[in-house]
Amino acid sequence: EGVASTLLQDLLPYFMAPAQLKTYDRIMKNRLGRDDGRREVERFAHSLLMDCQIGMNSNELPQSFTGDIQFYHSPADEIWPPRVDGSYEDFPYLWKSYTSGSFSAEEIGQLSPDDLGGVNSPIMPAMCRDLTTLVRS
């Protein structure tokens, strides 16, 4: 329980939106009721620790992608909100530095992550429009 408490109170709030943190709280409480669930929580904590070690050891990723990036996003995304004070100011544009090609970001309405990635998402028509433009040029 101490590992889950430390994760939920001291670590995860630094990089998770409140809605995502609430979901993780529910998941952790559920898992702590089972032996295999407690091991899952410990594995999750260990993987976060390893992610931090990797991040601290190598902050420079090769940014050699030469293709174009079109980033679709929603300001209603609670998992990756457009801005998190103290972490980042403009999430969509964090991707710009990963290409030497062109970059643009397009806001797709006030949609949840589920709606943004769902079968009725407006992203599909936007992607088809962009691909059509690319093919015709």
JSON list of N, CA and C in Angstrom, two decimals, residues 42-84:
[
{"chain": "A", "resi": 42, "resn": "GLU", "atom": "N", "xyz": [3.69, -2.88, -7.92]},
{"chain": "A", "resi": 42, "resn": "GLU", "atom": "CA", "xyz": [5.14, -2.80, -7.75]},
{"chain": "A", "resi": 42, "resn": "GLU", "atom": "C", "xyz": [5.86, -2.78, -9.10]},
{"chain": "A", "resi": 43, "resn": "ARG", "atom": "N", "xyz": [5.39, -3.57, -10.07]},
{"chain": "A", "resi": 43, "resn": "ARG", "atom": "CA", "xyz": [5.99, -3.55, -11.41]},
{"chain": "A", "resi": 43, "resn": "ARG", "atom": "C", "xyz": [5.80, -2.20, -12.07]},
{"chain": "A", "resi": 44, "resn": "PHE", "atom": "N", "xyz": [4.61, -1.61, -11.89]},
{"chain": "A", "resi": 44, "resn": "PHE", "atom": "CA", "xyz": [4.33, -0.29, -12.45]},
{"chain": "A", "resi": 44, "resn": "PHE", "atom": "C", "xyz": [5.29, 0.74, -11.85]},
{"chain": "A", "resi": 45, "resn": "ALA", "atom": "N", "xyz": [5.46, 0.70, -10.53]},
{"chain": "A", "resi": 45, "resn": "ALA", "atom": "CA", "xyz": [6.38, 1.63, -9.86]},
{"chain": "A", "resi": 45, "resn": "ALA", "atom": "C", "xyz": [7.80, 1.42, -10.38]},
{"chain": "A", "resi": 46, "resn": "HIS", "atom": "N", "xyz": [8.20, 0.18, -10.54]},
{"chain": "A", "resi": 46, "resn": "HIS", "atom": "CA", "xyz": [9.54, -0.12, -11.04]},
{"chain": "A", "resi": 46, "resn": "HIS", "atom": "C", "xyz": [9.71, 0.41, -12.47]},
{"chain": "A", "resi": 47, "resn": "SER", "atom": "N", "xyz": [8.69, 0.25, -13.31]},
{"chain": "A", "resi": 47, "resn": "SER", "atom": "CA", "xyz": [8.80, 0.74, -14.69]},
{"chain": "A", "resi": 47, "resn": "SER", "atom": "C", "xyz": [8.90, 2.27, -14.72]},
{"chain": "A", "resi": 48, "resn": "LEU", "atom": "N", "xyz": [8.19, 2.96, -13.82]},
{"chain": "A", "resi": 48, "resn": "LEU", "atom": "CA", "xyz": [8.32, 4.42, -13.74]},
{"chain": "A", "resi": 48, "resn": "LEU", "atom": "C", "xyz": [9.73, 4.82, -13.31]},
{"chain": "A", "resi": 49, "resn": "LEU", "atom": "N", "xyz": [10.27, 4.08, -12.36]},
{"chain": "A", "resi": 49, "resn": "LEU", "atom": "CA", "xyz": [11.63, 4.35, -11.92]},
{"chain": "A", "resi": 49, "resn": "LEU", "atom": "C", "xyz": [12.62, 4.18, -13.07]},
{"chain": "A", "resi": 50, "resn": "MET", "atom": "N", "xyz": [12.47, 3.11, -13.83]},
{"chain": "A", "resi": 50, "resn": "MET", "atom": "CA", "xyz": [13.36, 2.87, -14.97]},
{"chain": "A", "resi": 50, "resn": "MET", "atom": "C", "xyz": [13.18, 3.97, -16.03]},
{"chain": "A", "resi": 51, "resn": "ASP", "atom": "N", "xyz": [11.92, 4.39, -16.27]},
{"chain": "A", "resi": 51, "resn": "ASP", "atom": "CA", "xyz": [11.68, 5.50, -17.21]},
{"chain": "A", "resi": 51, "resn": "ASP", "atom": "C", "xyz": [12.43, 6.75, -16.77]},
{"chain": "A", "resi": 52, "resn": "CYS", "atom": "N", "xyz": [12.39, 7.03, -15.46]},
{"chain": "A", "resi": 52, "resn": "CYS", "atom": "CA", "xyz": [13.09, 8.21, -14.93]},
{"chain": "A", "resi": 52, "resn": "CYS", "atom": "C", "xyz": [14.60, 8.07, -15.13]},
{"chain": "A", "resi": 53, "resn": "GLN", "atom": "N", "xyz": [15.13, 6.88, -14.88]},
{"chain": "A", "resi": 53, "resn": "GLN", "atom": "CA", "xyz": [16.56, 6.67, -15.05]},
{"chain": "A", "resi": 53, "resn": "GLN", "atom": "C", "xyz": [16.97, 6.84, -16.51]},
{"chain": "A", "resi": 54, "resn": "ILE", "atom": "N", "xyz": [16.15, 6.31, -17.40]},
{"chain": "A", "resi": 54, "resn": "ILE", "atom": "CA", "xyz": [16.44, 6.47, -18.83]},
{"chain": "A", "resi": 54, "resn": "ILE", "atom": "C", "xyz": [16.40, 7.96, -19.19]},
{"chain": "A", "resi": 55, "resn": "GLY", "atom": "N", "xyz": [15.39, 8.65, -18.70]},
{"chain": "A", "resi": 55, "resn": "GLY", "atom": "CA", "xyz": [15.25, 10.07, -19.00]},
{"chain": "A", "resi": 55, "resn": "GLY", "atom": "C", "xyz": [16.40, 10.90, -18.46]},
{"chain": "A", "resi": 56, "resn": "MET", "atom": "N", "xyz": [16.89, 10.53, -17.29]},
{"chain": "A", "resi": 56, "resn": "MET", "atom": "CA", "xyz": [17.99, 11.28, -16.70]},
{"chain": "A", "resi": 56, "resn": "MET", "atom": "C", "xyz": [19.32, 10.98, -17.39]},
{"chain": "A", "resi": 57, "resn": "ASN", "atom": "N", "xyz": [19.44, 9.79, -17.95]},
{"chain": "A", "resi": 57, "resn": "ASN", "atom": "CA", "xyz": [20.70, 9.41, -18.59]},
{"chain": "A", "resi": 57, "resn": "ASN", "atom": "C", "xyz": [20.79, 9.85, -20.04]},
{"chain": "A", "resi": 58, "resn": "SER", "atom": "N", "xyz": [19.68, 10.10, -20.66]},
{"chain": "A", "resi": 58, "resn": "SER", "atom": "CA", "xyz": [19.72, 10.44, -22.08]},
{"chain": "A", "resi": 58, "resn": "SER", "atom": "C", "xyz": [18.57, 11.38, -22.42]},
{"chain": "A", "resi": 59, "resn": "ASN", "atom": "N", "xyz": [18.82, 12.65, -22.32]},
{"chain": "A", "resi": 59, "resn": "ASN", "atom": "CA", "xyz": [17.78, 13.62, -22.61]},
{"chain": "A", "resi": 59, "resn": "ASN", "atom": "C", "xyz": [17.74, 14.06, -24.07]},
{"chain": "A", "resi": 60, "resn": "GLU", "atom": "N", "xyz": [18.70, 13.63, -24.84]},
{"chain": "A", "resi": 60, "resn": "GLU", "atom": "CA", "xyz": [18.75, 14.02, -26.25]},
{"chain": "A", "resi": 60, "resn": "GLU", "atom": "C", "xyz": [18.37, 12.86, -27.14]},
{"chain": "A", "resi": 61, "resn": "LEU", "atom": "N", "xyz": [17.25, 12.98, -27.81]},
{"chain": "A", "resi": 61, "resn": "LEU", "atom": "CA", "xyz": [16.83, 11.97, -28.78]},
{"chain": "A", "resi": 61, "resn": "LEU", "atom": "C", "xyz": [17.24, 12.44, -30.16]},
{"chain": "A", "resi": 62, "resn": "PRO", "atom": "N", "xyz": [17.65, 11.52, -31.02]},
{"chain": "A", "resi": 62, "resn": "PRO", "atom": "CA", "xyz": [17.95, 11.94, -32.39]},
{"chain": "A", "resi": 62, "resn": "PRO", "atom": "C", "xyz": [16.67, 12.49, -33.03]},
{"chain": "A", "resi": 63, "resn": "GLN", "atom": "N", "xyz": [16.77, 13.62, -33.63]},
{"chain": "A", "resi": 63, "resn": "GLN", "atom": "CA", "xyz": [15.62, 14.25, -34.26]},
{"chain": "A", "resi": 63, "resn": "GLN", "atom": "C", "xyz": [15.88, 14.32, -35.76]},
{"chain": "A", "resi": 64, "resn": "SER", "atom": "N", "xyz": [16.00, 13.15, -36.35]},
{"chain": "A", "resi": 64, "resn": "SER", "atom": "CA", "xyz": [16.40, 13.08, -37.75]},
{"chain": "A", "resi": 64, "resn": "SER", "atom": "C", "xyz": [15.24, 12.78, -38.69]},
{"chain": "A", "resi": 65, "resn": "PHE", "atom": "N", "xyz": [14.00, 12.77, -38.19]},
{"chain": "A", "resi": 65, "resn": "PHE", "atom": "CA", "xyz": [12.85, 12.52, -39.05]},
{"chain": "A", "resi": 65, "resn": "PHE", "atom": "C", "xyz": [12.70, 13.69, -40.01]},
{"chain": "A", "resi": 66, "resn": "THR", "atom": "N", "xyz": [12.62, 13.39, -41.30]},
{"chain": "A", "resi": 66, "resn": "THR", "atom": "CA", "xyz": [12.55, 14.46, -42.30]},
{"chain": "A", "resi": 66, "resn": "THR", "atom": "C", "xyz": [11.15, 14.63, -42.86]},
{"chain": "A", "resi": 67, "resn": "GLY", "atom": "N", "xyz": [10.23, 13.77, -42.44]},
{"chain": "A", "resi": 67, "resn": "GLY", "atom": "CA", "xyz": [8.86, 13.86, -42.95]},
{"chain": "A", "resi": 67, "resn": "GLY", "atom": "C", "xyz": [8.08, 14.98, -42.29]},
{"chain": "A", "resi": 68, "resn": "ASP", "atom": "N", "xyz": [6.88, 15.16, -42.78]},
{"chain": "A", "resi": 68, "resn": "ASP", "atom": "CA", "xyz": [5.99, 16.19, -42.24]},
{"chain": "A", "resi": 68, "resn": "ASP", "atom": "C", "xyz": [5.14, 15.59, -41.12]},
{"chain": "A", "resi": 69, "resn": "ILE", "atom": "N", "xyz": [4.82, 16.40, -40.13]},
{"chain": "A", "resi": 69, "resn": "ILE", "atom": "CA", "xyz": [3.95, 15.97, -39.03]},
{"chain": "A", "resi": 69, "resn": "ILE", "atom": "C", "xyz": [2.74, 16.89, -39.00]},
{"chain": "A", "resi": 70, "resn": "GLN", "atom": "N", "xyz": [1.57, 16.29, -38.99]},
{"chain": "A", "resi": 70, "resn": "GLN", "atom": "CA", "xyz": [0.31, 17.00, -38.77]},
{"chain": "A", "resi": 70, "resn": "GLN", "atom": "C", "xyz": [-0.25, 16.45, -37.48]},
{"chain": "A", "resi": 71, "resn": "PHE", "atom": "N", "xyz": [-0.34, 17.26, -36.44]},
{"chain": "A", "resi": 71, "resn": "PHE", "atom": "CA", "xyz": [-0.75, 16.81, -35.11]},
{"chain": "A", "resi": 71, "resn": "PHE", "atom": "C", "xyz": [-2.18, 17.28, -34.84]},
{"chain": "A", "resi": 72, "resn": "TYR", "atom": "N", "xyz": [-3.06, 16.34, -34.59]},
{"chain": "A", "resi": 72, "resn": "TYR", "atom": "CA", "xyz": [-4.46, 16.65, -34.27]},
{"chain": "A", "resi": 72, "resn": "TYR", "atom": "C", "xyz": [-4.64, 16.53, -32.76]},
{"chain": "A", "resi": 73, "resn": "HIS", "atom": "N", "xyz": [-5.36, 17.48, -32.17]},
{"chain": "A", "resi": 73, "resn": "HIS", "atom": "CA", "xyz": [-5.52, 17.46, -30.72]},
{"chain": "A", "resi": 73, "resn": "HIS", "atom": "C", "xyz": [-6.82, 18.13, -30.31]},
{"chain": "A", "resi": 74, "resn": "SER", "atom": "N", "xyz": [-7.19, 17.90, -29.05]},
{"chain": "A", "resi": 74, "resn": "SER", "atom": "CA", "xyz": [-8.39, 18.52, -28.49]},
{"chain": "A", "resi": 74, "resn": "SER", "atom": "C", "xyz": [-8.03, 19.22, -27.18]},
{"chain": "A", "resi": 75, "resn": "PRO", "atom": "N", "xyz": [-8.53, 20.43, -26.99]},
{"chain": "A", "resi": 75, "resn": "PRO", "atom": "CA", "xyz": [-8.27, 21.11, -25.72]},
{"chain": "A", "resi": 75, "resn": "PRO", "atom": "C", "xyz": [-8.99, 20.44, -24.54]},
{"chain": "A", "resi": 76, "resn": "ALA", "atom": "N", "xyz": [-9.93, 19.54, -24.83]},
{"chain": "A", "resi": 76, "resn": "ALA", "atom": "CA", "xyz": [-10.66, 18.83, -23.77]},
{"chain": "A", "resi": 76, "resn": "ALA", "atom": "C", "xyz": [-9.96, 17.55, -23.35]},
{"chain": "A", "resi": 77, "resn": "ASP", "atom": "N", "xyz": [-8.81, 17.25, -23.92]},
{"chain": "A", "resi": 77, "resn": "ASP", "atom": "CA", "xyz": [-8.07, 16.04, -23.57]},
{"chain": "A", "resi": 77, "resn": "ASP", "atom": "C", "xyz": [-7.57, 16.15, -22.14]},
{"chain": "A", "resi": 78, "resn": "GLU", "atom": "N", "xyz": [-8.04, 15.27, -21.27]},
{"chain": "A", "resi": 78, "resn": "GLU", "atom": "CA", "xyz": [-7.64, 15.32, -19.86]},
{"chain": "A", "resi": 78, "resn": "GLU", "atom": "C", "xyz": [-6.39, 14.49, -19.59]},
{"chain": "A", "resi": 79, "resn": "ILE", "atom": "N", "xyz": [-6.04, 13.60, -20.53]},
{"chain": "A", "resi": 79, "resn": "ILE", "atom": "CA", "xyz": [-4.85, 12.78, -20.35]},
{"chain": "A", "resi": 79, "resn": "ILE", "atom": "C", "xyz": [-3.61, 13.59, -20.74]},
{"chain": "A", "resi": 80, "resn": "TRP", "atom": "N", "xyz": [-3.66, 14.24, -21.89]},
{"chain": "A", "resi": 80, "resn": "TRP", "atom": "CA", "xyz": [-2.59, 15.12, -22.34]},
{"chain": "A", "resi": 80, "resn": "TRP", "atom": "C", "xyz": [-3.19, 16.50, -22.61]},
{"chain": "A", "resi": 81, "resn": "PRO", "atom": "N", "xyz": [-3.49, 17.25, -21.54]},
{"chain": "A", "resi": 81, "resn": "PRO", "atom": "CA", "xyz": [-4.07, 18.57, -21.75]},
{"chain": "A", "resi": 81, "resn": "PRO", "atom": "C", "xyz": [-3.10, 19.49, -22.49]},
{"chain": "A", "resi": 82, "resn": "PRO", "atom": "N", "xyz": [-3.62, 20.51, -23.16]},
{"chain": "A", "resi": 82, "resn": "PRO", "atom": "CA", "xyz": [-2.76, 21.41, -23.94]},
{"chain": "A", "resi": 82, "resn": "PRO", "atom": "C", "xyz": [-1.67, 22.08, -23.11]},
{"chain": "A", "resi": 83, "resn": "ARG", "atom": "N", "xyz": [-1.91, 22.24, -21.81]},
{"chain": "A", "resi": 83, "resn": "ARG", "atom": "CA", "xyz": [-0.96, 22.94, -20.95]},
{"chain": "A", "resi": 83, "resn": "ARG", "atom": "C", "xyz": [-1.00, 22.35, -19.54]},
{"chain": "A", "resi": 84, "resn": "VAL", "atom": "N", "xyz": [0.15, 22.16, -18.94]},
{"chain": "A", "resi": 84, "resn": "VAL", "atom": "CA", "xyz": [0.25, 21.73, -17.54]},
{"chain": "A", "resi": 84, "resn": "VAL", "atom": "C", "xyz": [1.28, 22.64, -16.89]}
]
